[in-house]
Short mmCIF file of C-alpha atoms and ligand atoms in Angstrom, two decimals:
data_model
loop_
_atom_site.label_atom_id
_atom_site.label_comp_id
_atom_site.label_asym_id
_atom_site.label_seq_id
_atom_site.Cartn_x
_atom_site.Cartn_y
_atom_site.Cartn_z
CA UNK A 196 -16.80 -1.86 28.19
CA UNK A 197 -14.38 0.10 26.08
CA UNK A 198 -15.32 2.73 23.62
CA UNK A 199 -14.97 2.22 20.72
CA UNK A 200 -15.26 -1.49 21.32
CA UNK A 201 -14.73 -2.58 17.75
CA UNK A 202 -11.48 -1.46 16.20
CA UNK A 203 -9.09 -1.85 13.33
CA UNK A 204 -5.48 -1.50 14.36
CA UNK A 205 -3.68 -0.26 11.26
CA UNK A 206 -0.17 -0.87 12.63
CA UNK A 207 1.12 -4.02 14.36
CA UNK A 208 4.32 -6.01 14.15
CA UNK A 209 3.55 -9.62 15.17
CA UNK A 210 6.76 -11.68 15.19
CA UNK A 211 6.68 -14.09 12.25
CA UNK A 212 10.25 -15.37 12.41
CA UNK A 213 12.90 -15.65 15.10
CA UNK A 214 13.75 -11.94 15.26
CA UNK A 215 11.95 -10.12 18.11
CA UNK A 216 11.95 -6.31 17.89
CA UNK A 217 12.64 -5.66 21.57
CA UNK A 218 14.47 -8.85 22.49
CA UNK A 219 11.32 -10.55 23.85
CA UNK A 220 9.19 -12.73 21.57
CA UNK A 221 5.91 -11.14 20.45
CA UNK A 222 3.92 -13.82 18.58
CA UNK A 223 0.55 -12.90 17.02
CA UNK A 224 -1.32 -14.77 19.81
CA UNK A 225 0.18 -12.46 22.41
CA UNK A 226 -1.42 -9.52 20.62
CA UNK A 227 -4.87 -11.11 20.51
CA UNK A 228 -4.69 -11.91 24.21
CA UNK A 229 -4.44 -8.21 25.02
CA UNK A 230 -8.04 -7.72 23.98
CA UNK A 231 -10.38 -8.76 26.75
CA UNK A 232 -12.64 -5.76 26.71
CA UNK A 233 -12.22 -4.76 23.11
CA UNK A 234 -14.02 -6.72 20.43
CA UNK A 235 -11.06 -6.59 18.13
CA UNK A 236 -12.08 -6.87 14.55
CA UNK A 237 -8.82 -6.61 12.61
CA UNK A 238 -5.15 -5.75 13.01
CA UNK A 239 -2.92 -4.95 10.08
CA UNK A 240 0.21 -7.10 10.35
CA UNK A 241 3.29 -5.47 8.88
CA UNK A 242 6.55 -6.96 7.61
CA UNK A 243 9.64 -5.21 6.28
CA UNK A 244 11.65 -6.44 3.30
CA UNK A 245 15.45 -6.45 3.48
CA UNK A 246 17.46 -5.19 0.51
CA UNK A 247 18.84 -7.66 -1.98
CA UNK A 248 17.57 -10.75 -0.22
CA UNK A 249 14.61 -11.84 -2.29
CA UNK A 250 14.23 -15.21 -0.69
CA UNK A 251 13.82 -13.68 2.77
CA UNK A 252 11.48 -11.01 1.33
CA UNK A 253 9.30 -13.74 -0.23
CA UNK A 254 9.37 -15.76 2.98
CA UNK A 255 8.24 -12.79 5.07
CA UNK A 256 5.45 -12.01 2.60
CA UNK A 257 4.35 -15.63 2.52
CA UNK A 258 4.33 -15.76 6.32
CA UNK A 259 2.21 -12.66 6.69
CA UNK A 260 -0.30 -13.96 4.10
CA UNK A 261 -0.39 -17.21 6.01
CA UNK A 262 -1.06 -15.33 9.26
CA UNK A 263 -4.00 -13.63 7.60
CA UNK A 264 -5.42 -17.02 6.64
CA UNK A 265 -4.70 -18.87 9.89
CA UNK A 266 -6.21 -16.00 11.93
CA UNK A 267 -9.29 -16.05 9.70
CA UNK A 268 -8.81 -12.47 8.77
CA UNK A 269 -8.22 -11.03 12.24
CA UNK A 270 -4.75 -10.13 11.02
CA UNK A 271 -4.82 -8.24 7.74
CA UNK A 272 -1.61 -8.92 5.81
CA UNK A 273 0.52 -6.07 4.46
CA UNK A 274 3.53 -7.23 2.45
CA UNK A 275 6.78 -5.43 1.80
CA UNK A 276 9.40 -5.04 -0.91
CA UNK A 277 12.67 -3.13 -1.03
CA UNK A 278 12.30 -0.25 -3.52
CA UNK A 279 15.97 -0.49 -4.48
CA UNK A 280 15.49 -4.12 -5.61
CA UNK A 281 14.23 -2.65 -8.93
CA UNK A 282 12.21 -4.90 -11.21
CA UNK A 283 12.31 -7.72 -8.67
CA UNK A 284 10.44 -5.47 -6.26
CA UNK A 285 7.77 -4.77 -8.89
CA UNK A 286 7.41 -8.48 -9.59
CA UNK A 287 7.08 -9.21 -5.90
CA UNK A 288 4.30 -6.60 -5.65
CA UNK A 289 2.44 -8.45 -8.41
CA UNK A 290 3.02 -11.76 -6.67
CA UNK A 291 1.84 -10.65 -3.18
CA UNK A 292 -1.14 -8.79 -4.64
CA UNK A 293 -2.18 -12.10 -6.20
CA UNK A 294 -1.55 -13.89 -2.91
CA UNK A 295 -3.97 -11.66 -1.04
CA UNK A 296 -2.00 -8.91 0.76
CA UNK A 297 -4.11 -5.82 1.44
CA UNK A 298 -1.31 -3.27 1.30
CA UNK A 299 2.43 -2.64 1.35
CA UNK A 300 4.70 -1.41 4.13
CA UNK A 301 7.82 0.61 3.41
CA UNK A 302 10.25 2.02 5.98
CA UNK A 303 12.70 4.67 4.69
CA UNK A 304 14.89 4.52 7.86
CA UNK A 305 15.13 0.80 8.44
CA UNK A 306 15.22 -0.07 4.75
CA UNK A 307 17.58 2.85 4.19
CA UNK A 308 16.12 4.58 1.12
CA UNK A 309 15.29 8.16 0.23
CA UNK A 310 11.56 8.87 -0.30
CA UNK A 311 12.50 11.08 -3.29
CA UNK A 312 14.29 8.19 -5.03
CA UNK A 313 12.55 7.45 -8.38
CA UNK A 314 12.55 3.79 -7.36
CA UNK A 315 10.05 4.65 -4.62
CA UNK A 316 7.74 6.28 -7.14
CA UNK A 317 7.85 3.16 -9.32
CA UNK A 318 6.98 0.93 -6.37
CA UNK A 319 4.10 3.16 -5.27
CA UNK A 320 2.77 3.37 -8.80
CA UNK A 321 2.79 -0.41 -9.15
CA UNK A 322 1.09 -0.79 -5.77
CA UNK A 323 -1.60 1.64 -6.95
CA UNK A 324 -2.08 -0.40 -10.10
CA UNK A 325 -2.59 -3.46 -7.90
CA UNK A 326 -5.00 -1.46 -5.71
CA UNK A 327 -2.74 -1.71 -2.64
CA UNK A 328 -2.39 1.22 -0.22
CA UNK A 329 1.23 1.90 0.84
CA UNK A 330 1.93 2.52 4.51
CA UNK A 331 5.20 4.39 5.09
CA UNK A 332 6.97 4.87 8.36
CA UNK A 333 6.86 8.64 8.07
CA UNK A 334 9.35 10.02 10.52
CA UNK A 335 13.06 10.30 9.93
CA UNK A 336 15.41 12.05 12.31
CA UNK A 337 17.92 12.12 9.46
CA UNK A 338 15.93 13.66 6.61
CA UNK A 339 14.27 16.98 7.55
CA UNK A 340 12.83 17.27 4.01
CA UNK A 341 11.00 14.00 4.23
CA UNK A 342 7.47 15.43 4.89
CA UNK A 343 7.69 17.45 1.66
CA UNK A 344 8.91 14.37 -0.20
CA UNK A 345 5.75 12.52 0.76
CA UNK A 346 3.66 15.41 -0.53
CA UNK A 347 5.62 15.37 -3.81
CA UNK A 348 5.11 11.60 -4.07
CA UNK A 349 1.37 11.98 -3.56
CA UNK A 350 1.29 14.68 -6.24
CA UNK A 351 3.34 12.61 -8.66
CA UNK A 352 1.27 9.44 -8.20
CA UNK A 353 -2.17 10.93 -7.43
CA UNK A 354 -3.94 7.59 -7.79
CA UNK A 355 -1.86 6.05 -5.02
CA UNK A 356 -3.30 5.70 -1.52
CA UNK A 357 -0.59 6.58 0.94
CA UNK A 358 -0.64 6.12 4.71
CA UNK A 359 1.89 8.19 6.72
CA UNK A 360 2.57 6.26 9.90
CA UNK A 361 3.35 8.02 13.18
CA UNK A 362 1.85 11.34 11.98
CA UNK A 363 5.29 12.67 10.97
CA UNK A 364 6.54 12.14 14.55
CA UNK A 365 7.82 15.35 16.17
CA UNK A 366 7.30 17.08 12.81
CA UNK A 367 3.53 16.78 13.28
CA UNK A 368 3.00 20.59 12.88
CA UNK A 369 3.77 20.05 9.19
CA UNK A 370 0.57 18.04 8.89
CA UNK A 371 -1.15 21.42 8.38
CA UNK A 372 0.04 21.22 4.76
CA UNK A 373 -2.59 18.58 4.08
CA UNK A 374 -5.29 20.97 5.26
CA UNK A 375 -3.95 23.61 2.86
CA UNK A 376 -3.69 21.14 -0.06
CA UNK A 377 -7.33 20.05 0.55
CA UNK A 378 -8.45 23.55 -0.58
CA UNK A 379 -7.26 22.83 -4.12
CA UNK A 380 -9.61 20.90 -6.44
CA UNK A 381 -6.72 18.89 -7.91
CA UNK A 382 -5.67 17.44 -4.57
CA UNK A 383 -7.32 14.03 -4.29
CA UNK A 384 -6.96 13.59 -0.50
CA UNK A 385 -5.38 10.18 -1.00
CA UNK A 386 -3.09 10.58 2.03
CA UNK A 387 -4.09 9.04 5.38
CA UNK A 388 -2.30 9.61 8.67
CA UNK A 389 -1.73 6.84 11.22
CA UNK A 390 -1.44 8.13 14.77
CA UNK A 391 0.41 5.07 16.10
CA UNK A 392 3.10 5.68 18.73
CA UNK A 393 2.58 9.46 18.72
CA UNK A 394 -1.00 9.52 20.08
CA UNK A 395 0.27 7.60 23.12
CA UNK A 396 3.39 9.79 23.31
CA UNK A 397 1.58 13.13 23.16
CA UNK A 398 -1.93 12.52 24.68
CA UNK A 399 -0.79 13.23 28.23
CA UNK A 400 1.84 15.83 27.32
CA UNK A 401 1.91 19.64 26.90
CA UNK A 402 1.74 18.93 23.14
CA UNK A 403 -1.66 17.20 23.31
CA UNK A 404 -3.64 20.19 22.04
CA UNK A 405 -1.32 21.20 19.20
CA UNK A 406 -1.01 17.56 18.15
CA UNK A 407 -4.81 17.09 18.04
CA UNK A 408 -5.22 20.40 16.20
CA UNK A 409 -2.65 19.33 13.60
CA UNK A 410 -4.41 15.97 13.09
CA UNK A 411 -7.72 17.78 12.56
CA UNK A 412 -6.14 19.74 9.69
CA UNK A 413 -5.69 16.47 7.84
CA UNK A 414 -9.39 15.70 8.36
CA UNK A 415 -11.04 13.24 10.75
CA UNK A 416 -11.91 11.03 7.78
CA UNK A 417 -8.22 10.64 6.92
CA UNK A 418 -6.97 9.57 10.40
CA UNK A 419 -6.24 5.97 11.32
CA UNK A 420 -5.65 4.48 14.73
CA UNK A 421 -2.74 2.06 15.23
CA UNK A 422 -0.84 0.72 18.19
CA UNK A 423 2.59 -0.04 16.72
CA UNK A 424 2.48 -3.16 18.96
CA UNK A 425 4.78 -4.44 20.51
CA UNK A 426 6.40 -0.98 20.61
CA UNK A 427 3.12 0.60 21.66
CA UNK A 428 0.38 -0.55 24.04
CA UNK A 429 -2.89 -1.04 22.14
CA UNK A 430 -5.24 -0.29 25.06
CA UNK A 431 -3.34 2.76 26.16
CA UNK A 432 -3.17 4.12 22.62
CA UNK A 433 -6.95 3.72 22.33
CA UNK A 434 -7.35 5.71 25.54
CA UNK A 435 -5.05 8.31 24.05
CA UNK A 436 -7.67 9.10 21.37
CA UNK A 437 -10.06 10.16 24.11
CA UNK A 438 -7.35 12.04 26.01
CA UNK A 439 -6.59 13.96 22.82
CA UNK A 440 -10.17 15.23 22.82
CA UNK A 441 -11.72 13.19 20.01
CA UNK A 442 -15.39 12.59 20.70
CA UNK A 443 -17.23 9.27 20.33
CA UNK A 444 -18.14 9.69 16.70
CA UNK A 445 -14.60 10.82 15.82
CA UNK A 446 -13.05 7.93 17.72
CA UNK A 447 -15.22 5.43 15.86
CA UNK A 448 -14.08 6.95 12.56
CA UNK A 449 -10.39 6.98 13.53
CA UNK A 450 -10.29 3.55 15.20
CA UNK A 451 -12.62 1.73 12.85
CA UNK A 452 -14.59 3.09 9.92
CA UNK A 453 -11.84 5.01 8.12
CA UNK A 454 -9.63 1.89 8.05
CA UNK A 455 -12.55 -0.32 7.08
CA UNK A 456 -13.19 1.91 4.05
CA UNK A 457 -9.49 2.12 3.13
CA UNK A 458 -8.97 -1.63 3.34
CA UNK A 459 -12.30 -2.63 1.92
CA UNK A 460 -13.24 -4.67 5.02
ZN1 ZN B 1670 5.85 0.31 13.37
#
């Protein structure tokens, strides 16, 4: 019996078209088969919109909504738009919100945009108006100022719920800024941190303790567990939470209840 044995995986990439991430197909069923000991409740399925290709963007979004329906809610659909698609991106947010997505995924590296671009603020604002949290891939080897840009974005659109995936990667010590911000009454604590990929990377490393300490500065109630499957191994990344020193109650919050509250599940 695993502990916790009911989880919400905030970060998965089931293959919905013919483009595998690592060269090997990773259909949604392959993910579900990994869970023999875990009573999996839900996994957030992410897609990523290309730029200037609205028909493919719509197709991806339709496919992820369809996955949510065909899996009877085991997969929770997050849609995507390209911020630099302008008004078309805003219209697509309205459309997918109506179609039942539970959030948006944006990826500054892969989609090749700057977090400080005003177009990003517009997309995040519209998502907030549609009550959709926005999950960002939050590590860029090419933009050292990116962590501060996320803070600025959260301050500019305080009503938005923002998830920073991968805990800022190797820039995780900068997570301490969220502990500092939390001292101010005007800071709404609308930023969550997803530990996917990095928990597994650091749990058995010399960085385990500093990583766990940095996560605690964000607050246990703002941490989310994710596997980044197929890039990460869901069972090993669950074990990583324990190896990082989170106790039972904390693991339940990180791997289940925080996400349930965020997603309204
Ligand atoms: Zn990912």
